Amino acid sequence: MIRVLDKKTSDKIAAGEVIERPGSIVKELVENSIDAGASSITVEIKDGGKSYIRVTDDGCGIPAGEAETAFLRHATSKIEKASDLDSIETLGFRGEALASIAAVTRTELITKTKNSPAGKRLVIHGGDVITSEPTGCPDGTTMIVTDLFYNTPARAKFLKSSSAESSRIADLLSQLALTRPDIRFRFINNGKNVFYTSGKGELLPAILSVYREPEYRNLVPLNYGENGIYVSGYVSKPSFSRTNRRDFHFFVNKRVVDSRIIERGVMEGFRERLFEGRYPVVFLYLDTSPSALDVNIHPNKREVRFGDEGACIECVRKAVVSALATDKAVTDVRKNIFTEKAEVPKNETEEGKPEQVDVKTFMSTLRRSREDEDTSWETPGEAASDNRLEEVSAVREETASYDAGEGLKTSGKAGKAPDAGVFDIKDTVRPFDFENLKTGQALFGTYITATDDENFYLIDQHAAHERILYEKLVGEFLREEKYSQQLLTPIVKEVSPALASCDGEWIPVLKNMGFNAELFGESAYAVREIPFFMSIEEADDFLDSFFDSYAQDGKGPDNYAAIDKIITRSCKSAIKAHDYIKPEEIYALMKDLKKCANPFSCPHGRPTFVRFSLYEIERMFKRA
């Protein structure tokens, strides 16, 4: 038999969708206060919110005649018709929060509008109105919610401990307070003040008021916009990171959200700037047209759907990259730098030889960077005139596969070596002002000294040169015109019957990476040209991997495995620690580092240089 459920039963079912725990009530009530135009919001809880929640604001209040209506299901002042869902600008709009809260608690409402001579007091227990009377009160609204799930004990037993629920509410209110730094927030737990914000509209002071972590004073500001998307906020320097994503705070149109899309943009922006398994601190605000969002995909409105996810990812990535390209992102010396244990990248072995690292999406990211930032390149003549480091690298090559001087034949331009330039970003934000740096000698044959008017720098010559070589090699590899080395003795590879029967359909794939293969018998192929950055041994290993992968899934490892080889080659070819280089070589290294897209770290995420401020130096000598 099909029945229509009575109001109490249906209200409890609906409440179960909206009210999961005390934090759900706090979220709904605070969002209502924000929508009401409040300039001050106070939240007080006891027993983790299970026994007592009070939210007081100085917003517009509820007219006395509409107080009871506000507790009906789907009663809302935020929208009028279905088309309004396409451009929602308020935090709440579904009209289910108050009805759901009242269905499973004992609720008291005290409210007054600005022009009313008296306020309204309404008491509801389990959805039933107990008291409705006028009362004297200040402008605004106070909601007092007690005895959560008193009439649904089966749900009450699934609540966590008071401390656990208090912690959830604290996290929630911390984020809600940061959505609106122009509103004064006060949070009281069991009679004790937890935090208080000034409401002056300044974001960084609000962050420090809520989290009180000294490191947050050095967060790097974000400010970027394109295609109707504007990104602002703060991120941590690469030198300050976490072991998890706990400090990812995302806000979309002043709404707290969880978003894999925004997270992906953040991590692409931090690519190669952090060690594997480390995560930045992020306070990211994304503003866009309400019509470009769907915020109605979940009852708690914690999730949003973007109309153009790719544009969102790209805008966030560029925002992070531009922020990390300023001098504010340079690694500073901290107070405990001399006592911290050095962190070894996970992609380096004890002997210092790099293993392959995951660069599956870096190639496309770097290609976009070149397109977006108007990359230019030096000519071979310019590089040869003053870049002595090319000679240093050539001497250290383990094989004779690449000689920038002469004897290298290329499939791109006959008789010419690849351009030896590096990235030269031409954008409104310069990566770092190297122009004012005055370089000195290399300490211990490893760390180059440099100064400007206010700081002292130590540059790791190996990490810096590794970054330079890496960007040169990747830049050449991403060119449409591939440079290859012709081999005197070709590499001959026997392929499986499956590959042999493909009529060489995989040959263009290899050619796009700089290989030139041709049939050499019934089931053998001769590879007569290999990419210029690979040694013969590396090319041989790569071809084995390619054929194995292609036989398995019909695709091959494509370009990503080749870029792994670039990382390996750049590390092997770079000058090493304790290699004493000449002043002109130091000058050339700094000149090339200045042109890198990411001069702050090597491909493994290790810093290329650190900064000592004049103040820190004076503190060391007890002068400050």
PDB file of C-alpha atoms in Angstrom, residues 126-239:
ATOM      1  CA  GLY A 126      10.338  18.803  17.333  1.00  0.00           C
ATOM      2  CA  GLY A 127       8.583  20.876  14.710  1.00  0.00           C
ATOM      3  CA  ASP A 128       5.649  21.895  16.944  1.00  0.00           C
ATOM      4  CA  VAL A 129       5.202  25.563  17.892  1.00  0.00           C
ATOM      5  CA  ILE A 130       5.170  25.827  21.700  1.00  0.00           C
ATOM      6  CA  THR A 131       5.364  29.593  22.188  1.00  0.00           C
ATOM      7  CA  SER A 132       4.791  32.542  19.855  1.00  0.00           C
ATOM      8  CA  GLU A 133       4.876  35.974  21.501  1.00  0.00           C
ATOM      9  CA  PRO A 134       6.254  39.518  21.162  1.00  0.00           C
ATOM     10  CA  THR A 135       9.413  40.363  23.083  1.00  0.00           C
ATOM     11  CA  GLY A 136      11.882  43.132  23.593  1.00  0.00           C
ATOM     12  CA  CYS A 137      15.253  42.578  21.888  1.00  0.00           C
ATOM     13  CA  PRO A 138      17.898  44.382  19.779  1.00  0.00           C
ATOM     14  CA  ASP A 139      17.787  44.446  15.992  1.00  0.00           C
ATOM     15  CA  GLY A 140      18.858  41.201  14.388  1.00  0.00           C
ATOM     16  CA  THR A 141      18.302  37.535  15.093  1.00  0.00           C
ATOM     17  CA  THR A 142      19.281  35.079  17.825  1.00  0.00           C
ATOM     18  CA  MET A 143      18.809  31.336  17.331  1.00  0.00           C
ATOM     19  CA  ILE A 144      19.167  29.038  20.361  1.00  0.00           C
ATOM     20  CA  VAL A 145      19.192  25.320  19.540  1.00  0.00           C
ATOM     21  CA  THR A 146      19.313  22.697  22.310  1.00  0.00           C
ATOM     22  CA  ASP A 147      19.039  18.922  22.733  1.00  0.00           C
ATOM     23  CA  LEU A 148      20.024  17.821  19.234  1.00  0.00           C
ATOM     24  CA  PHE A 149      18.299  14.570  18.167  1.00  0.00           C
ATOM     25  CA  TYR A 150      16.362  14.392  21.464  1.00  0.00           C
ATOM     26  CA  ASN A 151      13.447  12.842  19.549  1.00  0.00           C
ATOM     27  CA  THR A 152      15.582  10.617  17.288  1.00  0.00           C
ATOM     28  CA  PRO A 153      17.884   8.779  19.741  1.00  0.00           C
ATOM     29  CA  ALA A 154      18.959   6.313  17.063  1.00  0.00           C
ATOM     30  CA  ARG A 155      20.754   9.163  15.307  1.00  0.00           C
ATOM     31  CA  ALA A 156      22.102  10.724  18.489  1.00  0.00           C
ATOM     32  CA  LYS A 157      24.231   7.675  19.243  1.00  0.00           C
ATOM     33  CA  PHE A 158      26.215   8.232  16.051  1.00  0.00           C
ATOM     34  CA  LEU A 159      27.478  11.628  17.178  1.00  0.00           C
ATOM     35  CA  LYS A 160      31.150  11.891  18.090  1.00  0.00           C
ATOM     36  CA  SER A 161      32.562  12.987  21.436  1.00  0.00           C
ATOM     37  CA  SER A 162      32.056  16.582  22.545  1.00  0.00           C
ATOM     38  CA  SER A 163      35.691  17.437  21.798  1.00  0.00           C
ATOM     39  CA  ALA A 164      35.474  15.915  18.314  1.00  0.00           C
ATOM     40  CA  GLU A 165      32.273  17.791  17.485  1.00  0.00           C
ATOM     41  CA  SER A 166      33.745  21.015  18.901  1.00  0.00           C
ATOM     42  CA  SER A 167      36.781  20.568  16.682  1.00  0.00           C
ATOM     43  CA  ARG A 168      34.585  20.175  13.603  1.00  0.00           C
ATOM     44  CA  ILE A 169      32.669  23.335  14.463  1.00  0.00           C
ATOM     45  CA  ALA A 170      35.901  25.245  15.078  1.00  0.00           C
ATOM     46  CA  ASP A 171      37.195  24.212  11.646  1.00  0.00           C
ATOM     47  CA  LEU A 172      33.922  25.196  10.038  1.00  0.00           C
ATOM     48  CA  LEU A 173      33.712  28.598  11.734  1.00  0.00           C
ATOM     49  CA  SER A 174      37.369  29.279  10.938  1.00  0.00           C
ATOM     50  CA  GLN A 175      36.586  28.943   7.260  1.00  0.00           C
ATOM     51  CA  LEU A 176      33.271  30.793   7.431  1.00  0.00           C
ATOM     52  CA  ALA A 177      34.986  33.691   9.196  1.00  0.00           C
ATOM     53  CA  LEU A 178      37.479  33.894   6.337  1.00  0.00           C
ATOM     54  CA  THR A 179      34.760  34.030   3.691  1.00  0.00           C
ATOM     55  CA  ARG A 180      33.854  37.463   5.014  1.00  0.00           C
ATOM     56  CA  PRO A 181      36.742  39.313   6.677  1.00  0.00           C
ATOM     57  CA  ASP A 182      34.459  42.374   6.684  1.00  0.00           C
ATOM     58  CA  ILE A 183      32.231  40.721   9.335  1.00  0.00           C
ATOM     59  CA  ARG A 184      33.172  40.492  13.021  1.00  0.00           C
ATOM     60  CA  PHE A 185      33.124  36.844  14.088  1.00  0.00           C
ATOM     61  CA  ARG A 186      33.308  35.615  17.662  1.00  0.00           C
ATOM     62  CA  PHE A 187      33.398  31.937  18.642  1.00  0.00           C
ATOM     63  CA  ILE A 188      32.805  30.814  22.257  1.00  0.00           C
ATOM     64  CA  ASN A 189      33.177  27.184  23.341  1.00  0.00           C
ATOM     65  CA  ASN A 190      32.067  26.204  26.855  1.00  0.00           C
ATOM     66  CA  GLY A 191      32.357  29.800  28.020  1.00  0.00           C
ATOM     67  CA  LYS A 192      35.849  30.402  26.573  1.00  0.00           C
ATOM     68  CA  ASN A 193      36.679  32.672  23.649  1.00  0.00           C
ATOM     69  CA  VAL A 194      38.253  30.620  20.854  1.00  0.00           C
ATOM     70  CA  PHE A 195      38.829  33.400  18.324  1.00  0.00           C
ATOM     71  CA  TYR A 196      37.659  36.859  17.381  1.00  0.00           C
ATOM     72  CA  THR A 197      38.063  38.732  14.078  1.00  0.00           C
ATOM     73  CA  SER A 198      38.035  42.503  13.709  1.00  0.00           C
ATOM     74  CA  GLY A 199      35.719  42.716  10.699  1.00  0.00           C
ATOM     75  CA  LYS A 200      37.893  45.398   9.067  1.00  0.00           C
ATOM     76  CA  GLY A 201      37.945  43.564   5.729  1.00  0.00           C
ATOM     77  CA  GLU A 202      41.666  42.710   5.663  1.00  0.00           C
ATOM     78  CA  LEU A 203      42.222  39.059   4.807  1.00  0.00           C
ATOM     79  CA  LEU A 204      45.692  38.345   6.204  1.00  0.00           C
ATOM     80  CA  PRO A 205      44.912  39.805   9.670  1.00  0.00           C
ATOM     81  CA  ALA A 206      41.731  37.710   9.671  1.00  0.00           C
ATOM     82  CA  ILE A 207      43.770  34.579   8.862  1.00  0.00           C
ATOM     83  CA  LEU A 208      46.186  35.355  11.682  1.00  0.00           C
ATOM     84  CA  SER A 209      43.317  36.028  14.108  1.00  0.00           C
ATOM     85  CA  VAL A 210      41.794  32.636  13.384  1.00  0.00           C
ATOM     86  CA  TYR A 211      44.864  30.399  13.000  1.00  0.00           C
ATOM     87  CA  ARG A 212      47.517  32.302  14.970  1.00  0.00           C
ATOM     88  CA  GLU A 213      50.436  30.572  13.244  1.00  0.00           C
ATOM     89  CA  PRO A 214      53.536  32.800  12.927  1.00  0.00           C
ATOM     90  CA  GLU A 215      54.464  31.192   9.598  1.00  0.00           C
ATOM     91  CA  TYR A 216      51.252  32.523   8.070  1.00  0.00           C
ATOM     92  CA  ARG A 217      52.672  36.051   8.278  1.00  0.00           C
ATOM     93  CA  ASN A 218      54.908  35.146   5.334  1.00  0.00           C
ATOM     94  CA  LEU A 219      52.213  33.797   3.027  1.00  0.00           C
ATOM     95  CA  VAL A 220      52.478  34.897  -0.605  1.00  0.00           C
ATOM     96  CA  PRO A 221      49.515  36.888  -2.004  1.00  0.00           C
ATOM     97  CA  LEU A 222      47.553  35.668  -5.042  1.00  0.00           C
ATOM     98  CA  ASN A 223      45.999  38.060  -7.525  1.00  0.00           C
ATOM     99  CA  TYR A 224      45.080  36.933 -11.036  1.00  0.00           C
ATOM    100  CA  GLY A 225      42.102  36.910 -13.361  1.00  0.00           C
ATOM    101  CA  GLU A 226      41.085  35.860 -16.863  1.00  0.00           C
ATOM    102  CA  ASN A 227      38.041  34.666 -18.800  1.00  0.00           C
ATOM    103  CA  GLY A 228      35.590  35.953 -16.217  1.00  0.00           C
ATOM    104  CA  ILE A 229      37.374  34.158 -13.349  1.00  0.00           C
ATOM    105  CA  TYR A 230      39.227  36.094 -10.658  1.00  0.00           C
ATOM    106  CA  VAL A 231      41.519  34.382  -8.144  1.00  0.00           C
ATOM    107  CA  SER A 232      42.863  35.988  -4.976  1.00  0.00           C
ATOM    108  CA  GLY A 233      44.098  34.933  -1.556  1.00  0.00           C
ATOM    109  CA  TYR A 234      47.347  33.576  -0.156  1.00  0.00           C
ATOM    110  CA  VAL A 235      49.594  30.531  -0.579  1.00  0.00           C
ATOM    111  CA  SER A 236      52.650  29.407   1.341  1.00  0.00           C
ATOM    112  CA  LYS A 237      56.175  29.588   0.034  1.00  0.00           C
ATOM    113  CA  PRO A 238      57.572  26.302  -1.326  1.00  0.00           C
ATOM    114  CA  SER A 239      59.836  26.240   1.746  1.00  0.00           C
TER     115      SER A 239
END
